[in-house]
PDB file of C-alpha atoms in Angstrom:
ATOM      1  CA  THR N   1      28.942 149.511 -70.819  1.00  0.00           C
ATOM      2  CA  VAL N   2      27.086 147.310 -73.259  1.00  0.00           C
ATOM      3  CA  GLY N   3      23.922 149.195 -72.372  1.00  0.00           C
ATOM      4  CA  GLN N   4      25.468 152.496 -73.445  1.00  0.00           C
ATOM      5  CA  VAL N   5      26.506 151.001 -76.788  1.00  0.00           C
ATOM      6  CA  LEU N   6      23.108 149.401 -77.464  1.00  0.00           C
ATOM      7  CA  LYS N   7      20.871 152.204 -76.164  1.00  0.00           C
ATOM      8  CA  PRO N   8      21.030 154.455 -79.295  1.00  0.00           C
ATOM      9  CA  TYR N   9      20.141 151.530 -81.568  1.00  0.00           C
ATOM     10  CA  LEU N  10      17.301 150.463 -79.294  1.00  0.00           C
ATOM     11  CA  GLU N  11      15.956 154.036 -79.184  1.00  0.00           C
ATOM     12  CA  LYS N  12      15.816 154.179 -83.013  1.00  0.00           C
ATOM     13  CA  GLY N  13      14.303 150.710 -83.229  1.00  0.00           C
ATOM     14  CA  ALA N  14      17.232 149.654 -85.388  1.00  0.00           C
ATOM     15  CA  LEU N  15      18.051 146.687 -83.195  1.00  0.00           C
ATOM     16  CA  ARG N  16      16.028 143.953 -81.548  1.00  0.00           C
ATOM     17  CA  VAL N  17      17.511 142.058 -78.650  1.00  0.00           C
ATOM     18  CA  LEU N  18      16.453 138.767 -77.125  1.00  0.00           C
ATOM     19  CA  ALA N  19      18.196 138.074 -73.836  1.00  0.00           C
ATOM     20  CA  GLU N  20      18.111 135.738 -70.883  1.00  0.00           C
ATOM     21  CA  ILE N  21      18.725 137.018 -67.387  1.00  0.00           C
ATOM     22  CA  ALA N  22      18.257 135.705 -63.870  1.00  0.00           C
ATOM     23  CA  PRO N  23      15.753 137.571 -61.671  1.00  0.00           C
ATOM     24  CA  GLU N  24      18.459 138.868 -59.328  1.00  0.00           C
ATOM     25  CA  ALA N  25      20.564 140.148 -62.240  1.00  0.00           C
ATOM     26  CA  TRP N  26      17.457 141.794 -63.740  1.00  0.00           C
ATOM     27  CA  ARG N  27      16.807 143.579 -60.436  1.00  0.00           C
ATOM     28  CA  ARG N  28      20.407 144.846 -60.352  1.00  0.00           C
ATOM     29  CA  LEU N  29      20.205 146.013 -63.986  1.00  0.00           C
ATOM     30  CA  ARG N  30      17.034 147.992 -63.204  1.00  0.00           C
ATOM     31  CA  GLU N  31      18.794 149.620 -60.243  1.00  0.00           C
ATOM     32  CA  ILE N  32      21.885 150.516 -62.270  1.00  0.00           C
ATOM     33  CA  ASP N  33      20.273 151.671 -65.538  1.00  0.00           C
ATOM     34  CA  ARG N  34      16.488 151.825 -65.416  1.00  0.00           C
ATOM     35  CA  GLY N  35      16.329 153.580 -68.804  1.00  0.00           C
ATOM     36  CA  PHE N  36      18.159 150.727 -70.525  1.00  0.00           C
ATOM     37  CA  ALA N  37      16.116 148.078 -68.716  1.00  0.00           C
ATOM     38  CA  ASP N  38      12.882 149.767 -69.840  1.00  0.00           C
ATOM     39  CA  PHE N  39      13.691 148.886 -73.458  1.00  0.00           C
ATOM     40  CA  PHE N  40      13.016 145.250 -72.654  1.00  0.00           C
ATOM     41  CA  GLU N  41       9.790 143.381 -72.114  1.00  0.00           C
ATOM     42  CA  THR N  42      10.147 140.632 -69.565  1.00  0.00           C
ATOM     43  CA  VAL N  43       8.716 137.183 -69.970  1.00  0.00           C
ATOM     44  CA  VAL N  44       9.038 135.052 -66.861  1.00  0.00           C
ATOM     45  CA  ILE N  45       9.699 131.405 -67.632  1.00  0.00           C
ATOM     46  CA  ARG N  46       9.313 129.050 -64.735  1.00  0.00           C
ATOM     47  CA  GLU N  47      11.932 126.477 -63.950  1.00  0.00           C
ATOM     48  CA  PRO N  48      10.716 122.987 -64.888  1.00  0.00           C
ATOM     49  CA  SER N  49       9.721 120.525 -62.188  1.00  0.00           C
ATOM     50  CA  ASP N  50      12.181 117.845 -61.089  1.00  0.00           C
ATOM     51  CA  GLU N  51      10.304 115.280 -63.198  1.00  0.00           C
ATOM     52  CA  GLU N  52      10.439 117.512 -66.287  1.00  0.00           C
ATOM     53  CA  THR N  53      14.140 118.138 -65.720  1.00  0.00           C
ATOM     54  CA  VAL N  54      14.825 114.396 -65.477  1.00  0.00           C
ATOM     55  CA  ARG N  55      12.943 113.816 -68.759  1.00  0.00           C
ATOM     56  CA  ILE N  56      15.045 116.530 -70.414  1.00  0.00           C
ATOM     57  CA  LEU N  57      18.221 114.921 -69.042  1.00  0.00           C
ATOM     58  CA  ILE N  58      17.156 111.515 -70.380  1.00  0.00           C
ATOM     59  CA  ARG N  59      16.621 113.022 -73.843  1.00  0.00           C
ATOM     60  CA  THR N  60      19.996 114.763 -73.598  1.00  0.00           C
ATOM     61  CA  MET N  61      21.646 111.474 -72.589  1.00  0.00           C
ATOM     62  CA  GLN N  62      20.017 109.712 -75.559  1.00  0.00           C
ATOM     63  CA  ARG N  63      21.137 112.514 -77.902  1.00  0.00           C
ATOM     64  CA  LEU N  64      24.728 112.338 -76.611  1.00  0.00           C
ATOM     65  CA  GLU N  65      24.845 108.551 -76.929  1.00  0.00           C
ATOM     66  CA  GLY N  66      23.320 108.687 -80.423  1.00  0.00           C
ATOM     67  CA  ALA N  67      25.775 111.336 -81.601  1.00  0.00           C
ATOM     68  CA  SER N  68      28.792 109.520 -80.165  1.00  0.00           C
ATOM     69  CA  PRO N  69      28.916 105.819 -81.013  1.00  0.00           C
ATOM     70  CA  GLY N  70      30.583 103.930 -78.205  1.00  0.00           C
ATOM     71  CA  LEU N  71      29.532 106.372 -75.499  1.00  0.00           C
ATOM     72  CA  THR N  72      27.283 104.902 -72.827  1.00  0.00           C
ATOM     73  CA  LEU N  73      26.002 106.924 -69.885  1.00  0.00           C
ATOM     74  CA  SER N  74      24.737 104.901 -66.944  1.00  0.00           C
ATOM     75  CA  PRO N  75      21.421 105.834 -65.331  1.00  0.00           C
ATOM     76  CA  ASP N  76      23.212 106.862 -62.129  1.00  0.00           C
ATOM     77  CA  THR N  77      25.010 109.508 -64.183  1.00  0.00           C
ATOM     78  CA  LEU N  78      21.757 111.447 -64.480  1.00  0.00           C
ATOM     79  CA  SER N  79      20.906 111.310 -60.791  1.00  0.00           C
ATOM     80  CA  THR N  80      24.451 112.366 -59.879  1.00  0.00           C
ATOM     81  CA  VAL N  81      24.403 115.313 -62.311  1.00  0.00           C
ATOM     82  CA  PHE N  82      21.002 116.385 -60.999  1.00  0.00           C
ATOM     83  CA  ASP N  83      22.098 116.130 -57.353  1.00  0.00           C
ATOM     84  CA  LEU N  84      25.386 118.004 -57.824  1.00  0.00           C
ATOM     85  CA  GLN N  85      23.789 120.843 -59.769  1.00  0.00           C
ATOM     86  CA  ASN N  86      20.946 121.057 -57.271  1.00  0.00           C
ATOM     87  CA  ARG N  87      23.374 121.311 -54.358  1.00  0.00           C
ATOM     88  CA  PHE N  88      26.215 123.377 -55.799  1.00  0.00           C
ATOM     89  CA  ALA N  89      25.056 125.434 -58.816  1.00  0.00           C
ATOM     90  CA  ARG N  90      22.526 127.637 -57.100  1.00  0.00           C
ATOM     91  CA  GLY N  91      23.085 130.623 -59.384  1.00  0.00           C
ATOM     92  CA  ARG N  92      21.775 128.821 -62.458  1.00  0.00           C
ATOM     93  CA  ALA N  93      18.453 127.251 -63.347  1.00  0.00           C
ATOM     94  CA  PHE N  94      17.418 123.765 -64.357  1.00  0.00           C
ATOM     95  CA  PRO N  95      17.489 122.196 -66.859  1.00  0.00           C
ATOM     96  CA  GLY N  96      20.347 124.232 -68.378  1.00  0.00           C
ATOM     97  CA  LYS N  97      22.811 123.766 -65.555  1.00  0.00           C
ATOM     98  CA  ALA N  98      22.306 119.988 -65.537  1.00  0.00           C
ATOM     99  CA  VAL N  99      22.408 119.644 -69.333  1.00  0.00           C
ATOM    100  CA  ASP N 100      25.654 121.649 -69.451  1.00  0.00           C
ATOM    101  CA  LEU N 101      27.311 119.429 -66.838  1.00  0.00           C
ATOM    102  CA  LEU N 102      26.111 116.248 -68.562  1.00  0.00           C
ATOM    103  CA  GLU N 103      27.518 117.446 -71.898  1.00  0.00           C
ATOM    104  CA  GLN N 104      30.824 118.441 -70.273  1.00  0.00           C
ATOM    105  CA  VAL N 105      31.175 115.048 -68.590  1.00  0.00           C
ATOM    106  CA  ALA N 106      30.367 113.280 -71.886  1.00  0.00           C
ATOM    107  CA  ARG N 107      33.070 115.332 -73.637  1.00  0.00           C
ATOM    108  CA  GLY N 108      35.460 114.641 -70.799  1.00  0.00           C
ATOM    109  CA  GLY N 109      35.931 118.371 -70.378  1.00  0.00           C
ATOM    110  CA  ASN N 110      37.244 118.664 -73.933  1.00  0.00           C
ATOM    111  CA  ASP N 111      35.473 120.160 -76.919  1.00  0.00           C
ATOM    112  CA  SER N 112      36.296 117.083 -78.967  1.00  0.00           C
ATOM    113  CA  ALA N 113      33.946 114.143 -79.384  1.00  0.00           C
ATOM    114  CA  PRO N 114      34.222 111.503 -76.664  1.00  0.00           C
ATOM    115  CA  GLU N 115      35.918 108.179 -77.262  1.00  0.00           C
ATOM    116  CA  ALA N 116      34.185 104.845 -76.832  1.00  0.00           C
ATOM    117  CA  ARG N 117      33.592 104.659 -73.098  1.00  0.00           C
ATOM    118  CA  TYR N 118      31.157 103.982 -70.302  1.00  0.00           C
ATOM    119  CA  LEU N 119      30.493 106.847 -67.914  1.00  0.00           C
ATOM    120  CA  GLY N 120      28.918 106.505 -64.503  1.00  0.00           C
ATOM    121  CA  ARG N 121      28.537 108.217 -61.160  1.00  0.00           C
ATOM    122  CA  ASP N 122      32.244 108.145 -60.287  1.00  0.00           C
ATOM    123  CA  ASP N 123      33.147 109.784 -63.605  1.00  0.00           C
ATOM    124  CA  VAL N 124      30.715 112.624 -62.887  1.00  0.00           C
ATOM    125  CA  LEU N 125      32.109 113.084 -59.371  1.00  0.00           C
ATOM    126  CA  THR N 126      35.717 113.045 -60.626  1.00  0.00           C
ATOM    127  CA  TYR N 127      34.950 115.594 -63.360  1.00  0.00           C
ATOM    128  CA  PHE N 128      33.025 117.839 -60.961  1.00  0.00           C
ATOM    129  CA  GLN N 129      35.799 117.666 -58.361  1.00  0.00           C
ATOM    130  CA  GLY N 130      38.376 118.659 -60.978  1.00  0.00           C
ATOM    131  CA  LYS N 131      36.214 121.515 -62.202  1.00  0.00           C
ATOM    132  CA  THR N 132      35.265 122.924 -58.784  1.00  0.00           C
ATOM    133  CA  GLY N 133      38.026 121.781 -56.433  1.00  0.00           C
ATOM    134  CA  ILE N 134      35.403 120.554 -53.950  1.00  0.00           C
ATOM    135  CA  ALA N 135      36.719 117.621 -51.951  1.00  0.00           C
ATOM    136  CA  PRO N 136      35.128 114.236 -52.741  1.00  0.00           C
ATOM    137  CA  ALA N 137      33.842 113.880 -49.186  1.00  0.00           C
ATOM    138  CA  PHE N 138      31.534 116.839 -49.766  1.00  0.00           C
ATOM    139  CA  LEU N 139      30.288 115.587 -53.139  1.00  0.00           C
ATOM    140  CA  HIS N 140      28.753 112.338 -51.930  1.00  0.00           C
ATOM    141  CA  PRO N 141      25.199 113.049 -50.769  1.00  0.00           C
ATOM    142  CA  GLY N 142      25.236 110.148 -48.305  1.00  0.00           C
ATOM    143  CA  VAL N 143      28.309 111.412 -46.476  1.00  0.00           C
ATOM    144  CA  LYS N 144      27.416 113.307 -43.340  1.00  0.00           C
ATOM    145  CA  VAL N 145      29.630 116.249 -42.614  1.00  0.00           C
ATOM    146  CA  GLU N 146      30.170 116.823 -38.937  1.00  0.00           C
ATOM    147  CA  ARG N 147      30.408 120.447 -37.862  1.00  0.00           C
ATOM    148  CA  ASN N 148      33.069 119.622 -35.241  1.00  0.00           C
ATOM    149  CA  ASP N 149      35.302 117.999 -37.894  1.00  0.00           C
ATOM    150  CA  ILE N 150      35.059 121.116 -40.034  1.00  0.00           C
ATOM    151  CA  ARG N 151      35.668 123.342 -37.035  1.00  0.00           C
ATOM    152  CA  SER N 152      38.792 121.313 -36.151  1.00  0.00           C
ATOM    153  CA  PHE N 153      39.996 121.667 -39.734  1.00  0.00           C
ATOM    154  CA  PHE N 154      39.714 125.458 -39.552  1.00  0.00           C
ATOM    155  CA  SER N 155      41.033 125.669 -35.984  1.00  0.00           C
ATOM    156  CA  ASP N 156      44.206 123.865 -37.063  1.00  0.00           C
ATOM    157  CA  ARG N 157      44.740 126.506 -39.746  1.00  0.00           C
ATOM    158  CA  ILE N 158      43.419 129.679 -38.069  1.00  0.00           C
ATOM    159  CA  MET N 159      45.379 130.019 -34.851  1.00  0.00           C
ATOM    160  CA  GLY N 160      43.924 131.973 -31.967  1.00  0.00           C
ATOM    161  CA  GLN N 161      40.619 132.720 -33.674  1.00  0.00           C
ATOM    162  CA  ASP N 162      38.132 130.158 -32.432  1.00  0.00           C
ATOM    163  CA  ASP N 163      35.149 132.320 -33.402  1.00  0.00           C
ATOM    164  CA  ALA N 164      36.441 132.548 -36.981  1.00  0.00           C
ATOM    165  CA  GLY N 165      36.806 128.761 -37.142  1.00  0.00           C
ATOM    166  CA  ALA N 166      33.287 128.277 -35.778  1.00  0.00           C
ATOM    167  CA  THR N 167      31.841 130.825 -38.217  1.00  0.00           C
ATOM    168  CA  ASN N 168      33.601 129.181 -41.158  1.00  0.00           C
ATOM    169  CA  ALA N 169      32.332 125.766 -40.072  1.00  0.00           C
ATOM    170  CA  ASP N 170      28.770 127.074 -39.723  1.00  0.00           C
ATOM    171  CA  THR N 171      28.923 128.764 -43.117  1.00  0.00           C
ATOM    172  CA  LEU N 172      30.294 125.677 -44.825  1.00  0.00           C
ATOM    173  CA  CYS N 173      27.670 123.429 -43.236  1.00  0.00           C
ATOM    174  CA  CYS N 174      24.899 125.746 -44.382  1.00  0.00           C
ATOM    175  CA  ALA N 175      26.357 126.031 -47.873  1.00  0.00           C
ATOM    176  CA  LEU N 176      26.582 122.272 -48.231  1.00  0.00           C
ATOM    177  CA  ARG N 177      23.116 121.762 -46.794  1.00  0.00           C
ATOM    178  CA  ALA N 178      24.732 119.100 -44.682  1.00  0.00           C
ATOM    179  CA  PRO N 179      22.541 117.219 -42.252  1.00  0.00           C
ATOM    180  CA  VAL N 180      24.170 118.682 -39.173  1.00  0.00           C
ATOM    181  CA  GLN N 181      22.805 120.337 -36.117  1.00  0.00           C
ATOM    182  CA  ILE N 182      24.504 123.613 -35.308  1.00  0.00           C
ATOM    183  CA  LYS N 183      24.648 124.420 -31.605  1.00  0.00           C
ATOM    184  CA  ARG N 184      26.710 127.214 -30.195  1.00  0.00           C
ATOM    185  CA  HIS N 185      27.997 126.988 -26.671  1.00  0.00           C
ATOM    186  CA  ARG N 186      29.521 129.957 -24.946  1.00  0.00           C
ATOM    187  CA  ASP N 187      31.569 129.712 -21.817  1.00  0.00           C
ATOM    188  CA  ALA N 188      30.045 131.654 -18.957  1.00  0.00           C
ATOM    189  CA  GLY N 189      32.441 134.101 -17.510  1.00  0.00           C
TER     190      GLY N 189
END
């Protein structure tokens, strides 16, 4: 592992390492190799507030537009990026996850500089759909996802396993934080 390679250098003080790690990953590292983890001093950095994140996104938008003449990002681009990352990128922290998506959308998914163009909400949704494979109906925050529609979708594809279809529907509704009410009904008898 990387820890085994670095440990001798860290023991001698021949190497200094600055790293970033999520709290859950840090907990796992301490469980797996406590001796390696003890070489590091942790500094907890809080995630910025929503308002601070929006200010960072505005500065990022201004930087992207300034660096790429002809590129214009609409204000609804920022709110869409924020919403999508808040709903679907739970394993990463703000503002990084939102800045990364904004930069990717501005590049059009390429590493080359963007052409002269105007990008808005639909461009963000199209890029995100292509990147994640999540259907557009689930990406729009105003679209209500009905549990019964999802259950029917799974029931049509999972024959003879109604409980599996219901469980998949419940899981998907919870994962999407959809405004649905989950009620289970069992037949008596």
